[in-house]
GROMACS .gro file of C-alpha atoms in nm:
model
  185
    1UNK     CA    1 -10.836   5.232  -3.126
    2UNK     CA    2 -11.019   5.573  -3.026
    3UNK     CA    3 -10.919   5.686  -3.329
    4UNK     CA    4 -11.112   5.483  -3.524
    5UNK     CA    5 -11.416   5.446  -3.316
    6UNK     CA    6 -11.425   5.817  -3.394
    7UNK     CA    7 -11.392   5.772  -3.719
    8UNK     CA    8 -11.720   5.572  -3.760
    9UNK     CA    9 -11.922   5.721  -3.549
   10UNK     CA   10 -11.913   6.033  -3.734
   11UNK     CA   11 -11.951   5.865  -4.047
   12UNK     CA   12 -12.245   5.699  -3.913
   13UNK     CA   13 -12.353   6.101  -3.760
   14UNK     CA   14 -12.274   6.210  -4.165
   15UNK     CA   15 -12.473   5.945  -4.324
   16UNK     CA   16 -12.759   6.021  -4.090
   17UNK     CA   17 -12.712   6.385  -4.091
   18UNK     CA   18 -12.719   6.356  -4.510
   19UNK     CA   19 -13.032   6.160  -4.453
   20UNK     CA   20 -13.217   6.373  -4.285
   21UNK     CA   21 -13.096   6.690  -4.520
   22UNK     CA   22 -13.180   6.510  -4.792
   23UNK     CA   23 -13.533   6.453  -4.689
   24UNK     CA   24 -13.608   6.850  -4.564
   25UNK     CA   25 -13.470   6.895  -4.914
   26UNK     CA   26 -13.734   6.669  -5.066
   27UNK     CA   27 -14.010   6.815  -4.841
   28UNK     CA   28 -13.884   7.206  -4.931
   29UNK     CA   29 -13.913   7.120  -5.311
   30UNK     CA   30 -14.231   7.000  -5.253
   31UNK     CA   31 -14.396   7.226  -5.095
   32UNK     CA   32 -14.197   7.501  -5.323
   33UNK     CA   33 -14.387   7.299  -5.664
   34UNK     CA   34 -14.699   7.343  -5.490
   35UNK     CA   35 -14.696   7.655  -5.346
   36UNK     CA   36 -14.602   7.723  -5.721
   37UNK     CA   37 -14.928   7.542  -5.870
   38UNK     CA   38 -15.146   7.731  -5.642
   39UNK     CA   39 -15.010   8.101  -5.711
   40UNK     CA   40 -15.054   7.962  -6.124
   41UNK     CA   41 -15.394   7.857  -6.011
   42UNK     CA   42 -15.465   8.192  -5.871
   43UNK     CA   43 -15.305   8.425  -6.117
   44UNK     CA   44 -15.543   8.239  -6.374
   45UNK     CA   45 -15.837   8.295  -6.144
   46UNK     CA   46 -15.714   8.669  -6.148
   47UNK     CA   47 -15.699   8.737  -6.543
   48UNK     CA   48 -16.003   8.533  -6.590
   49UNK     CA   49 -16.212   8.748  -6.357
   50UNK     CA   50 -16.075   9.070  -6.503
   51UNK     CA   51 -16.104   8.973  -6.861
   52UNK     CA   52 -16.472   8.866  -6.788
   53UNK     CA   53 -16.504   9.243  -6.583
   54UNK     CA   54 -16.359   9.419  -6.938
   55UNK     CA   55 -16.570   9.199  -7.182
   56UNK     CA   56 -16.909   9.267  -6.894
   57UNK     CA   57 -16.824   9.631  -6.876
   58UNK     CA   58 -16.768   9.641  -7.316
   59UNK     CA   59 -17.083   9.444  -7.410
   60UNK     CA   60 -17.231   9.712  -7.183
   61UNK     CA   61 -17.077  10.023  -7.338
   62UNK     CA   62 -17.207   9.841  -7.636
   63UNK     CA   63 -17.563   9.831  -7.538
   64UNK     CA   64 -17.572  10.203  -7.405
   65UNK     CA   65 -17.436  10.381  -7.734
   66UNK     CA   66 -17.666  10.562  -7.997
   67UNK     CA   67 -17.629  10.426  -8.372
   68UNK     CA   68 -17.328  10.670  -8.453
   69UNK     CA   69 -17.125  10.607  -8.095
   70UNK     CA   70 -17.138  10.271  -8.198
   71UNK     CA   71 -16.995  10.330  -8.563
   72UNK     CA   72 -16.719  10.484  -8.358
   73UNK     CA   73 -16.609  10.262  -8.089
   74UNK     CA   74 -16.733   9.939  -8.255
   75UNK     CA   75 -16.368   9.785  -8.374
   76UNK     CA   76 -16.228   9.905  -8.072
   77UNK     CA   77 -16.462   9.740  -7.817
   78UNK     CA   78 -16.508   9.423  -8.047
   79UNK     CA   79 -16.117   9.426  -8.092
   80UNK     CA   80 -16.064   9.421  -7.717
   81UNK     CA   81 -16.317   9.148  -7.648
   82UNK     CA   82 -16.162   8.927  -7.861
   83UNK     CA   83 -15.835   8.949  -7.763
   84UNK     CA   84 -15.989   8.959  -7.408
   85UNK     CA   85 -16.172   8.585  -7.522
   86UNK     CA   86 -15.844   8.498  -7.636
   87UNK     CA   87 -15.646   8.589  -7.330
   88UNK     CA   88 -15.913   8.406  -7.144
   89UNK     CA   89 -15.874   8.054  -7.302
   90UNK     CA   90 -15.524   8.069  -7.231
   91UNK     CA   91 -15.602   8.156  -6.832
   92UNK     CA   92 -15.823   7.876  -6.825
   93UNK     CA   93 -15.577   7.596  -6.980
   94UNK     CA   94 -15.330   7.729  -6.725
   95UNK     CA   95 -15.564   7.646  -6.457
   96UNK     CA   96 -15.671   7.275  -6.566
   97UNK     CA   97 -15.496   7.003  -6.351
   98UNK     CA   98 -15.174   6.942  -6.419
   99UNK     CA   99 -15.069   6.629  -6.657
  100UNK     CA  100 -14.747   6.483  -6.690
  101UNK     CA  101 -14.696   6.460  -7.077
  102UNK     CA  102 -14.506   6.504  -7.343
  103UNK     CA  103 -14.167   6.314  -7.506
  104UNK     CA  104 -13.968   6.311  -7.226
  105UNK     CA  105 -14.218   6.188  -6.998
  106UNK     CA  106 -14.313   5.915  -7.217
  107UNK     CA  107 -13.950   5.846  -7.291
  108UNK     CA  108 -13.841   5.785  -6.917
  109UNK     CA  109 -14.050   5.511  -6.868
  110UNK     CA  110 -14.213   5.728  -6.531
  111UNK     CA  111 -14.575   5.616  -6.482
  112UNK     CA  112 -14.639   5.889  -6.246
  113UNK     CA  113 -14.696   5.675  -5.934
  114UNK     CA  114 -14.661   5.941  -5.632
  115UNK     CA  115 -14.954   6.175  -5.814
  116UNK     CA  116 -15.307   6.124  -5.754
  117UNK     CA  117 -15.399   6.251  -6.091
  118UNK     CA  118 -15.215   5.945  -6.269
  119UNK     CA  119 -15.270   5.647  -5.995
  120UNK     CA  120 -15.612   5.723  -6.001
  121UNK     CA  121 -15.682   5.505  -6.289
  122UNK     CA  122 -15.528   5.262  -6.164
  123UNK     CA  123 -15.671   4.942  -5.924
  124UNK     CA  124 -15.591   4.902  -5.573
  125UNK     CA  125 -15.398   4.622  -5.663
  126UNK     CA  126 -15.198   4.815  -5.933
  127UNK     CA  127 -15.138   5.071  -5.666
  128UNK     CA  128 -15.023   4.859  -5.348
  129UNK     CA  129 -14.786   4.697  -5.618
  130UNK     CA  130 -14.628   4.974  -5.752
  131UNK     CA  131 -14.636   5.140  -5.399
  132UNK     CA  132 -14.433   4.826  -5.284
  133UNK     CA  133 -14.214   4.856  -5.574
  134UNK     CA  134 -14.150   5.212  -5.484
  135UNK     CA  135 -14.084   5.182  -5.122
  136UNK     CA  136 -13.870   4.832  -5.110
  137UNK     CA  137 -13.541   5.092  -5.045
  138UNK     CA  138 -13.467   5.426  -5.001
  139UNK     CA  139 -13.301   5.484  -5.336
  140UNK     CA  140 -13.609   5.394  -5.558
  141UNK     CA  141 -13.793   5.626  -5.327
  142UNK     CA  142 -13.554   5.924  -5.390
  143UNK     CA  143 -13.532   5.862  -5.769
  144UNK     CA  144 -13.928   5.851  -5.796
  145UNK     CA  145 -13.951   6.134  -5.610
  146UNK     CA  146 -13.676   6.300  -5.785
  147UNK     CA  147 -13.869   6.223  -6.099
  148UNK     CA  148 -14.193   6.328  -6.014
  149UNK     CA  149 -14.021   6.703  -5.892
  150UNK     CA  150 -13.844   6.709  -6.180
  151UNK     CA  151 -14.239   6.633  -6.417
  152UNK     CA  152 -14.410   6.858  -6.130
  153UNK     CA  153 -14.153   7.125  -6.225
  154UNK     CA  154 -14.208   7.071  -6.628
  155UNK     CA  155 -14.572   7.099  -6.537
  156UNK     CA  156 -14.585   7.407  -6.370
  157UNK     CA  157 -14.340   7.544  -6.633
  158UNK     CA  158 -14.627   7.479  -6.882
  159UNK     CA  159 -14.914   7.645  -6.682
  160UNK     CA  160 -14.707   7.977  -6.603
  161UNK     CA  161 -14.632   7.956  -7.040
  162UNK     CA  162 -14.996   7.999  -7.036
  163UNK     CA  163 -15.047   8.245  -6.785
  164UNK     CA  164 -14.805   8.473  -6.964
  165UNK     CA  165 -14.971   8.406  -7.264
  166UNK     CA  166 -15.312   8.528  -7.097
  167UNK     CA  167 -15.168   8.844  -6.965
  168UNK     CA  168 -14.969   8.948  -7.311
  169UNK     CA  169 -15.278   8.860  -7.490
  170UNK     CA  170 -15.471   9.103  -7.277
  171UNK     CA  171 -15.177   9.386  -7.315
  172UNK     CA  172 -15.166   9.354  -7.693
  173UNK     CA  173 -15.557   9.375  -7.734
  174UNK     CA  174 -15.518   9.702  -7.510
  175UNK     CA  175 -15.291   9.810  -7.684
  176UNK     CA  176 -15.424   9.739  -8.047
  177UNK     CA  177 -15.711   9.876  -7.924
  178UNK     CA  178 -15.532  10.231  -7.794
  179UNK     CA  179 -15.312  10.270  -8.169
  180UNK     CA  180 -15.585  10.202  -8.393
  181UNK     CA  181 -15.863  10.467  -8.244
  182UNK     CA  182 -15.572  10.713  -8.186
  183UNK     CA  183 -15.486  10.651  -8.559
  184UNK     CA  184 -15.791  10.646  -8.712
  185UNK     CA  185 -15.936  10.931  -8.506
   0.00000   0.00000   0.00000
């Protein structure tokens, strides 16, 4: 008989135990994503600044060269601002809010609920509803937030594509830059 009042206590001790794991799980990941969005937010913010810095500094070098100086360093210093232009555009789709898109997204039937970005649009009513919905039991609350990490984590797999974009852009046009005067000097 003690046995088995053991038994199901610590069940019952597991079951909370997994519970509460479960959600500092859920609250890590989240915070992880987000941390995530803001570092992609600021590494854009960094590239854009320097880009505009290289393309301020150029136009500059630009303006303060005689006639035959600027014969000389014109394809390099245009060559660099465009790739810097280029590099730029890519920092600054990295940094627009995130969307949930694409086939998959569409394909799962995931509306996006839990994001403020995608339940903005929709009524109060719409909202309380599909908050309801959500929150009638604790598995439809798990598998919509499992769903939104796993859209949060296609996002932010997106905006760092771009931010890599941005910085190789920016290389390359250095570099371009760096082979063609050394070749053509």
């Amino acid at each position: 008989m003690e046995l088995k009042e053991e038994v199901k206590i610590t069940t019952v001790e597991n079951k909370k135990g997994g519970t509460r794991s479960l959600d500092t799980l859920y609250r890590t990941l989240s915070r992880n994503h987000y941390s995530l969005l803001r570092m992609v937010d600021n590494k854009s913010a960094i590239i854009l600044t320097v880009n505009s810095i290289l393309v301020t500094m150029l136009f500059g070098a630009t303006h303060l060269a005689t006639g035959v100086e600027k014969e000389n360093i014109g394809v390099f210093i245009s060559s660099i601002i465009y790739f810097c232009l280029i590099s730029m555009l890519f920092a600054l789709v990295g940094m627009l809010p995130h969307k949930y898109y694409g086939k998959k997204y569409r394909q799962s039937g995931y509306n996006g609920s839990l994001y403020a970005g995608n339940f903005a649009s929709m009524s109060l009513f719409e909202f309380k509803t599909e908050f309801t919905r959500i929150t009638e039991n604790g598995k439809t609350v798990y598998d919509e937030i499992t769903t939104d990490l796993y859209f949060l984590g296609r996002a932010i797999k997106h905006k760092q594509t771009m931010i890599k974009g941005a910085v190789f852009t920016l290389i390359l046009g250095l570099v371009w830059s760096v082979i063609y005067t050394v070749f053509k000097t």
